[in-house]
PDB file of C-alpha atoms in Angstrom:
ATOM      1  CA  ASP A   1      34.871  24.634   8.083  1.00 62.00           C
ATOM      2  CA  ALA A   2      36.630  26.176  10.729  1.00 80.00           C
ATOM      3  CA  GLY A   3      40.172  24.744   9.645  1.00 94.00           C
ATOM      4  CA  VAL A   4      42.791  23.034  11.739  1.00 97.00           C
ATOM      5  CA  ILE A   5      42.097  24.078  15.405  1.00 97.00           C
ATOM      6  CA  GLN A   6      44.940  23.834  17.916  1.00 98.00           C
ATOM      7  CA  SER A   7      44.799  24.308  21.566  1.00 97.00           C
ATOM      8  CA  PRO A   8      46.182  25.766  23.565  1.00 97.00           C
ATOM      9  CA  ARG A   9      47.503  28.879  21.880  1.00 97.00           C
ATOM     10  CA  HIS A  10      50.053  29.533  24.412  1.00 97.00           C
ATOM     11  CA  GLU A  11      51.345  27.477  27.076  1.00 97.00           C
ATOM     12  CA  VAL A  12      53.993  28.485  29.524  1.00 98.00           C
ATOM     13  CA  THR A  13      55.545  25.804  31.780  1.00 97.00           C
ATOM     14  CA  GLU A  14      58.225  24.965  34.076  1.00 97.00           C
ATOM     15  CA  MET A  15      61.098  22.556  33.229  1.00 97.00           C
ATOM     16  CA  GLY A  16      60.245  18.918  33.788  1.00 97.00           C
ATOM     17  CA  GLN A  17      56.533  19.329  33.524  1.00 97.00           C
ATOM     18  CA  GLU A  18      54.501  17.173  31.029  1.00 97.00           C
ATOM     19  CA  VAL A  19      53.059  19.427  28.227  1.00 98.00           C
ATOM     20  CA  THR A  20      50.191  18.168  25.908  1.00 98.00           C
ATOM     21  CA  LEU A  21      49.486  19.880  22.590  1.00 98.00           C
ATOM     22  CA  ARG A  22      46.079  19.262  20.982  1.00 98.00           C
ATOM     23  CA  CYS A  23      45.077  19.359  17.259  1.00 98.00           C
ATOM     24  CA  LYS A  24      41.680  18.944  15.551  1.00 98.00           C
ATOM     25  CA  PRO A  25      42.153  18.578  11.578  1.00 97.00           C
ATOM     26  CA  ILE A  26      39.688  19.429   8.951  1.00 96.00           C
ATOM     27  CA  SER A  27      36.904  16.981   8.695  1.00 95.00           C
ATOM     28  CA  GLY A  28      37.717  14.481   5.906  1.00 94.00           C
ATOM     29  CA  HIS A  29      41.279  15.038   5.755  1.00 94.00           C
ATOM     30  CA  ASN A  30      43.365  11.804   5.947  1.00 93.00           C
ATOM     31  CA  SER A  31      46.850  12.901   6.460  1.00 93.00           C
ATOM     32  CA  LEU A  32      47.838  14.859   9.866  1.00 95.00           C
ATOM     33  CA  PHE A  33      51.451  16.503  10.328  1.00 95.00           C
ATOM     34  CA  TRP A  34      52.942  17.941  13.572  1.00 97.00           C
ATOM     35  CA  TYR A  35      55.766  20.454  12.902  1.00 96.00           C
ATOM     36  CA  ARG A  36      57.998  22.534  15.122  1.00 97.00           C
ATOM     37  CA  GLN A  37      59.050  26.208  14.192  1.00 95.00           C
ATOM     38  CA  THR A  38      62.146  27.825  15.646  1.00 93.00           C
ATOM     39  CA  MET A  39      64.115  30.847  14.372  1.00 87.00           C
ATOM     40  CA  MET A  40      67.639  28.553  14.384  1.00 85.00           C
ATOM     41  CA  ARG A  41      66.047  25.754  12.581  1.00 86.00           C
ATOM     42  CA  GLY A  42      62.907  26.636  10.658  1.00 88.00           C
ATOM     43  CA  LEU A  43      59.881  24.381  10.305  1.00 92.00           C
ATOM     44  CA  GLU A  44      60.714  20.736  11.090  1.00 91.00           C
ATOM     45  CA  LEU A  45      58.256  17.830  10.468  1.00 92.00           C
ATOM     46  CA  LEU A  46      58.199  15.759  13.659  1.00 95.00           C
ATOM     47  CA  ILE A  47      55.627  13.230  12.465  1.00 95.00           C
ATOM     48  CA  TYR A  48      53.034  12.549  10.247  1.00 92.00           C
ATOM     49  CA  PHE A  49      49.780  10.083  10.402  1.00 94.00           C
ATOM     50  CA  ASN A  50      47.799   8.913   7.509  1.00 93.00           C
ATOM     51  CA  ASN A  51      44.522   7.159   8.295  1.00 94.00           C
ATOM     52  CA  ASN A  52      45.364   7.754  11.853  1.00 95.00           C
ATOM     53  CA  VAL A  53      48.588   5.664  11.648  1.00 95.00           C
ATOM     54  CA  PRO A  54      51.877   6.905  12.274  1.00 95.00           C
ATOM     55  CA  ILE A  55      53.724   6.604   8.855  1.00 92.00           C
ATOM     56  CA  ASP A  56      57.137   8.586   9.841  1.00 91.00           C
ATOM     57  CA  ASP A  57      58.278   9.765  12.917  1.00 93.00           C
ATOM     58  CA  SER A  58      61.955  10.250  12.377  1.00 91.00           C
ATOM     59  CA  GLY A  59      61.666  13.989  12.982  1.00 91.00           C
ATOM     60  CA  MET A  60      60.548  13.342  17.110  1.00 94.00           C
ATOM     61  CA  PRO A  61      63.738  14.677  18.573  1.00 88.00           C
ATOM     62  CA  GLU A  62      63.876  12.147  21.400  1.00 86.00           C
ATOM     63  CA  ASP A  63      62.023   9.696  23.569  1.00 91.00           C
ATOM     64  CA  ARG A  64      60.490  12.416  25.515  1.00 96.00           C
ATOM     65  CA  PHE A  65      58.104  13.336  22.640  1.00 97.00           C
ATOM     66  CA  SER A  66      55.314  11.375  21.676  1.00 97.00           C
ATOM     67  CA  ALA A  67      52.359  11.736  19.645  1.00 98.00           C
ATOM     68  CA  LYS A  68      48.772   9.842  19.083  1.00 97.00           C
ATOM     69  CA  MET A  69      45.869  10.026  16.819  1.00 97.00           C
ATOM     70  CA  PRO A  70      43.186   7.971  18.502  1.00 97.00           C
ATOM     71  CA  ASN A  71      40.565   8.999  15.627  1.00 95.00           C
ATOM     72  CA  ALA A  72      40.275  10.689  12.602  1.00 95.00           C
ATOM     73  CA  SER A  73      39.226  14.118  14.559  1.00 95.00           C
ATOM     74  CA  PHE A  74      41.750  14.159  17.266  1.00 97.00           C
ATOM     75  CA  SER A  75      45.618  14.354  17.783  1.00 98.00           C
ATOM     76  CA  THR A  76      48.144  15.013  20.725  1.00 98.00           C
ATOM     77  CA  LEU A  77      51.681  15.660  20.783  1.00 98.00           C
ATOM     78  CA  LYS A  78      53.333  15.278  24.323  1.00 98.00           C
ATOM     79  CA  ILE A  79      56.500  16.225  25.771  1.00 97.00           C
ATOM     80  CA  GLN A  80      57.373  14.563  29.105  1.00 97.00           C
ATOM     81  CA  PRO A  81      59.487  15.994  30.776  1.00 96.00           C
ATOM     82  CA  SER A  82      59.868  19.378  28.991  1.00 97.00           C
ATOM     83  CA  GLU A  83      62.966  21.242  28.819  1.00 96.00           C
ATOM     84  CA  PRO A  84      64.048  24.974  27.947  1.00 97.00           C
ATOM     85  CA  ARG A  85      65.021  23.828  24.353  1.00 95.00           C
ATOM     86  CA  ASP A  86      61.646  22.361  23.506  1.00 97.00           C
ATOM     87  CA  SER A  87      60.529  26.265  23.265  1.00 97.00           C
ATOM     88  CA  ALA A  88      59.166  26.683  19.836  1.00 97.00           C
ATOM     89  CA  VAL A  89      55.989  27.212  17.915  1.00 98.00           C
ATOM     90  CA  TYR A  90      54.335  23.472  17.305  1.00 98.00           C
ATOM     91  CA  PHE A  91      52.102  23.771  14.379  1.00 98.00           C
ATOM     92  CA  CYS A  92      49.411  20.968  13.435  1.00 97.00           C
ATOM     93  CA  ALA A  93      48.545  20.459   9.639  1.00 95.00           C
ATOM     94  CA  SER A  94      46.317  18.355   7.716  1.00 95.00           C
ATOM     95  CA  SER A  95      45.585  17.531   3.946  1.00 92.00           C
ATOM     96  CA  LEU A  96      43.443  15.442   1.979  1.00 90.00           C
ATOM     97  CA  GLN A  97      45.614  12.549   1.497  1.00 79.00           C
ATOM     98  CA  GLN A  98      49.468  11.445   1.933  1.00 75.00           C
ATOM     99  CA  GLY A  99      50.387  12.819  -1.394  1.00 75.00           C
ATOM    100  CA  SER A 100      48.430  16.070  -1.379  1.00 80.00           C
ATOM    101  CA  THR A 101      50.277  19.267  -2.385  1.00 77.00           C
ATOM    102  CA  GLU A 102      48.692  21.422   0.013  1.00 87.00           C
ATOM    103  CA  ALA A 103      48.662  21.264   4.024  1.00 90.00           C
ATOM    104  CA  PHE A 104      46.287  23.257   5.815  1.00 94.00           C
ATOM    105  CA  PHE A 105      47.923  24.564   9.108  1.00 96.00           C
ATOM    106  CA  GLY A 106      46.625  25.614  12.284  1.00 96.00           C
ATOM    107  CA  GLN A 107      47.552  28.767  14.104  1.00 96.00           C
ATOM    108  CA  GLY A 108      50.049  27.152  16.144  1.00 97.00           C
ATOM    109  CA  THR A 109      50.944  26.528  19.717  1.00 98.00           C
ATOM    110  CA  ARG A 110      53.610  28.988  21.104  1.00 98.00           C
ATOM    111  CA  LEU A 111      55.392  26.878  23.885  1.00 98.00           C
ATOM    112  CA  THR A 112      57.925  28.440  26.422  1.00 98.00           C
ATOM    113  CA  VAL A 113      59.602  26.072  29.049  1.00 98.00           C
ATOM    114  CA  VAL A 114      61.256  27.894  31.730  1.00 97.00           C
TER     115      VAL A 114
ATOM    116  CA  GLN B   1      73.658  19.412   4.424  1.00 70.00           C
ATOM    117  CA  LYS B   2      69.720  20.170   4.407  1.00 80.00           C
ATOM    118  CA  GLU B   3      67.803  18.834   1.809  1.00 88.00           C
ATOM    119  CA  VAL B   4      66.481  22.340   1.127  1.00 93.00           C
ATOM    120  CA  GLU B   5      68.243  25.516   1.793  1.00 93.00           C
ATOM    121  CA  GLN B   6      66.979  29.134   1.946  1.00 93.00           C
ATOM    122  CA  ASP B   7      68.290  32.185   2.883  1.00 86.00           C
ATOM    123  CA  PRO B   8      66.556  33.629   5.967  1.00 83.00           C
ATOM    124  CA  GLY B   9      67.034  37.152   5.169  1.00 84.00           C
ATOM    125  CA  PRO B  10      65.616  39.518   6.359  1.00 91.00           C
ATOM    126  CA  LEU B  11      64.936  41.232   3.007  1.00 94.00           C
ATOM    127  CA  SER B  12      63.577  44.769   2.835  1.00 96.00           C
ATOM    128  CA  VAL B  13      62.858  46.184  -0.424  1.00 96.00           C
ATOM    129  CA  PRO B  14      60.636  49.728  -1.273  1.00 97.00           C
ATOM    130  CA  GLU B  15      56.998  49.396  -2.153  1.00 97.00           C
ATOM    131  CA  GLY B  16      56.817  48.819  -6.215  1.00 97.00           C
ATOM    132  CA  ALA B  17      59.859  46.818  -6.256  1.00 97.00           C
ATOM    133  CA  ILE B  18      60.380  43.422  -7.915  1.00 97.00           C
ATOM    134  CA  VAL B  19      61.055  40.670  -5.545  1.00 97.00           C
ATOM    135  CA  SER B  20      63.261  37.398  -5.974  1.00 96.00           C
ATOM    136  CA  LEU B  21      63.397  34.677  -3.387  1.00 97.00           C
ATOM    137  CA  ASN B  22      65.273  31.410  -3.880  1.00 96.00           C
ATOM    138  CA  CYS B  23      65.673  27.924  -2.670  1.00 97.00           C
ATOM    139  CA  THR B  24      68.138  25.179  -3.667  1.00 97.00           C
ATOM    140  CA  TYR B  25      67.695  21.463  -2.971  1.00 96.00           C
ATOM    141  CA  SER B  26      69.751  18.568  -3.082  1.00 94.00           C
ATOM    142  CA  ASN B  27      67.323  15.796  -3.646  1.00 91.00           C
ATOM    143  CA  SER B  28      66.566  14.967  -7.522  1.00 91.00           C
ATOM    144  CA  ALA B  29      63.518  13.040  -6.638  1.00 90.00           C
ATOM    145  CA  PHE B  30      61.638  16.232  -5.626  1.00 92.00           C
ATOM    146  CA  GLN B  31      58.771  16.639  -8.259  1.00 91.00           C
ATOM    147  CA  TYR B  32      56.544  19.052  -6.450  1.00 92.00           C
ATOM    148  CA  PHE B  33      57.489  22.279  -5.695  1.00 95.00           C
ATOM    149  CA  MET B  34      55.417  24.713  -3.431  1.00 95.00           C
ATOM    150  CA  TRP B  35      55.806  28.244  -1.875  1.00 97.00           C
ATOM    151  CA  TYR B  36      53.942  28.943   1.212  1.00 97.00           C
ATOM    152  CA  ARG B  37      53.512  32.438   3.094  1.00 97.00           C
ATOM    153  CA  GLN B  38      53.331  32.914   6.655  1.00 97.00           C
ATOM    154  CA  TYR B  39      52.298  36.162   8.280  1.00 96.00           C
ATOM    155  CA  SER B  40      53.356  36.904  11.838  1.00 93.00           C
ATOM    156  CA  ARG B  41      51.724  34.581  14.479  1.00 91.00           C
ATOM    157  CA  LYS B  42      49.838  32.783  12.075  1.00 94.00           C
ATOM    158  CA  GLY B  43      50.212  29.346  10.199  1.00 95.00           C
ATOM    159  CA  PRO B  44      51.949  29.164   6.661  1.00 96.00           C
ATOM    160  CA  GLU B  45      49.295  28.924   3.998  1.00 95.00           C
ATOM    161  CA  LEU B  46      50.015  27.686   0.107  1.00 94.00           C
ATOM    162  CA  LEU B  47      50.630  30.450  -2.094  1.00 96.00           C
ATOM    163  CA  MET B  48      51.439  28.578  -5.244  1.00 93.00           C
ATOM    164  CA  TYR B  49      52.763  25.263  -6.229  1.00 90.00           C
ATOM    165  CA  THR B  50      54.322  23.691  -9.611  1.00 91.00           C
ATOM    166  CA  TYR B  51      55.015  20.160 -10.724  1.00 87.00           C
ATOM    167  CA  SER B  52      58.641  19.457 -12.345  1.00 84.00           C
ATOM    168  CA  SER B  53      60.276  22.491 -14.197  1.00 84.00           C
ATOM    169  CA  GLY B  54      58.949  25.485 -15.799  1.00 86.00           C
ATOM    170  CA  ASN B  55      57.358  28.690 -14.888  1.00 91.00           C
ATOM    171  CA  LYS B  56      53.712  29.295 -13.254  1.00 94.00           C
ATOM    172  CA  GLU B  57      52.182  32.882 -12.912  1.00 95.00           C
ATOM    173  CA  ASP B  58      49.230  33.973 -10.814  1.00 94.00           C
ATOM    174  CA  GLY B  59      48.736  37.627 -10.760  1.00 96.00           C
ATOM    175  CA  ARG B  60      51.652  39.257  -9.361  1.00 97.00           C
ATOM    176  CA  PHE B  61      53.539  36.058  -8.357  1.00 97.00           C
ATOM    177  CA  THR B  62      55.497  33.854 -10.567  1.00 97.00           C
ATOM    178  CA  ALA B  63      57.256  30.358  -9.510  1.00 97.00           C
ATOM    179  CA  GLN B  64      60.011  29.016 -11.504  1.00 96.00           C
ATOM    180  CA  VAL B  65      61.694  25.777 -11.299  1.00 96.00           C
ATOM    181  CA  ASP B  66      65.099  24.886 -12.650  1.00 94.00           C
ATOM    182  CA  LYS B  67      65.275  20.974 -11.925  1.00 92.00           C
ATOM    183  CA  SER B  68      68.716  20.799 -13.828  1.00 92.00           C
ATOM    184  CA  SER B  69      70.223  23.357 -11.371  1.00 94.00           C
ATOM    185  CA  LYS B  70      68.033  22.318  -8.305  1.00 94.00           C
ATOM    186  CA  TYR B  71      66.992  25.597  -8.104  1.00 95.00           C
ATOM    187  CA  ILE B  72      63.535  27.292  -7.583  1.00 96.00           C
ATOM    188  CA  SER B  73      62.600  31.104  -7.284  1.00 96.00           C
ATOM    189  CA  LEU B  74      59.504  32.936  -6.289  1.00 97.00           C
ATOM    190  CA  PHE B  75      59.047  36.475  -8.052  1.00 97.00           C
ATOM    191  CA  ILE B  76      56.698  39.304  -6.733  1.00 98.00           C
ATOM    192  CA  ARG B  77      56.115  41.976  -9.057  1.00 97.00           C
ATOM    193  CA  ASP B  78      54.867  45.447  -7.947  1.00 97.00           C
ATOM    194  CA  SER B  79      55.405  44.606  -4.306  1.00 97.00           C
ATOM    195  CA  GLN B  80      53.200  45.809  -1.740  1.00 97.00           C
ATOM    196  CA  PRO B  81      53.236  46.400   1.925  1.00 96.00           C
ATOM    197  CA  SER B  82      50.699  43.620   2.413  1.00 96.00           C
ATOM    198  CA  ASP B  83      53.258  40.973   0.905  1.00 97.00           C
ATOM    199  CA  SER B  84      55.475  41.464   3.924  1.00 97.00           C
ATOM    200  CA  ALA B  85      55.621  38.109   5.496  1.00 97.00           C
ATOM    201  CA  THR B  86      57.880  34.858   5.639  1.00 96.00           C
ATOM    202  CA  TYR B  87      57.944  32.918   2.398  1.00 97.00           C
ATOM    203  CA  LEU B  88      59.035  29.412   2.699  1.00 96.00           C
ATOM    204  CA  CYS B  89      59.563  27.144  -0.202  1.00 96.00           C
ATOM    205  CA  ALA B  90      58.526  23.277   0.119  1.00 94.00           C
ATOM    206  CA  MET B  91      58.983  20.329  -2.047  1.00 92.00           C
ATOM    207  CA  ARG B  92      58.557  16.478  -1.920  1.00 88.00           C
ATOM    208  CA  SER B  93      58.835  13.733  -4.318  1.00 83.00           C
ATOM    209  CA  SER B  94      55.617  11.689  -5.499  1.00 72.00           C
ATOM    210  CA  ALA B  95      54.431  10.152  -2.278  1.00 67.00           C
ATOM    211  CA  SER B  96      56.900  11.685   0.263  1.00 72.00           C
ATOM    212  CA  LYS B  97      56.415  14.231   3.093  1.00 80.00           C
ATOM    213  CA  ILE B  98      56.645  17.795   2.440  1.00 87.00           C
ATOM    214  CA  ILE B  99      60.153  19.144   3.203  1.00 89.00           C
ATOM    215  CA  PHE B 100      60.116  23.036   3.765  1.00 92.00           C
ATOM    216  CA  GLY B 101      63.009  25.465   3.583  1.00 93.00           C
ATOM    217  CA  SER B 102      63.725  27.717   6.821  1.00 91.00           C
ATOM    218  CA  GLY B 103      61.828  30.660   5.102  1.00 94.00           C
ATOM    219  CA  THR B 104      62.869  34.219   4.070  1.00 95.00           C
ATOM    220  CA  ARG B 105      61.522  36.970   5.933  1.00 94.00           C
ATOM    221  CA  LEU B 106      60.431  39.900   3.621  1.00 96.00           C
ATOM    222  CA  SER B 107      59.476  43.539   4.362  1.00 97.00           C
ATOM    223  CA  ILE B 108      57.972  45.764   1.783  1.00 97.00           C
ATOM    224  CA  ARG B 109      58.646  49.337   2.655  1.00 95.00           C
ATOM    225  CA  PRO B 110      55.825  52.085   2.025  1.00 93.00           C
TER     226      PRO B 110
END
């Protein structure tokens, strides 16, 4: 298996633009997580899905952020409109099930909003 | 106060030294304790995990959990330059989401 696949790897966009990050979890994994990593705040959980259903979105910073998982093999994280403070590395991770100890991370998307 | 606190470092030690990395936490419901390693420009990878209190050893790595003090540690013996990375502690209760520490950046000098 290729692991968790994220795209794009890098994104530079202007403030106010819409940004869409994409994730393909490992086949057979039932849980999917979106994290954001910055130097100041570390690795923060934004939202996670179990069996394509959002379970906890309490980490989503504000209404500008939204996430979807239309099927078991694809998820998106959208920021609209983007702001410079959204600049970070966004990771997608998947695990076999909700209570699994191990989460497998993708390579991340480095987002820069100028 | 964050649920999981971790000193961000950076921590720099000479090759061969014993490294001690630590985290404290506030949620007494946490039962699963993990250490992830993250190389530069990569995603974190699970290194070790323990359930409840006690020690677990895997090669040069030892994970230790003291639930009474809400304190966990990772020891690296005979540290190697290839151990240079950011180490993140992580923990969760029985069915909850994984909460990560902010990570400690470790550098092993040849």
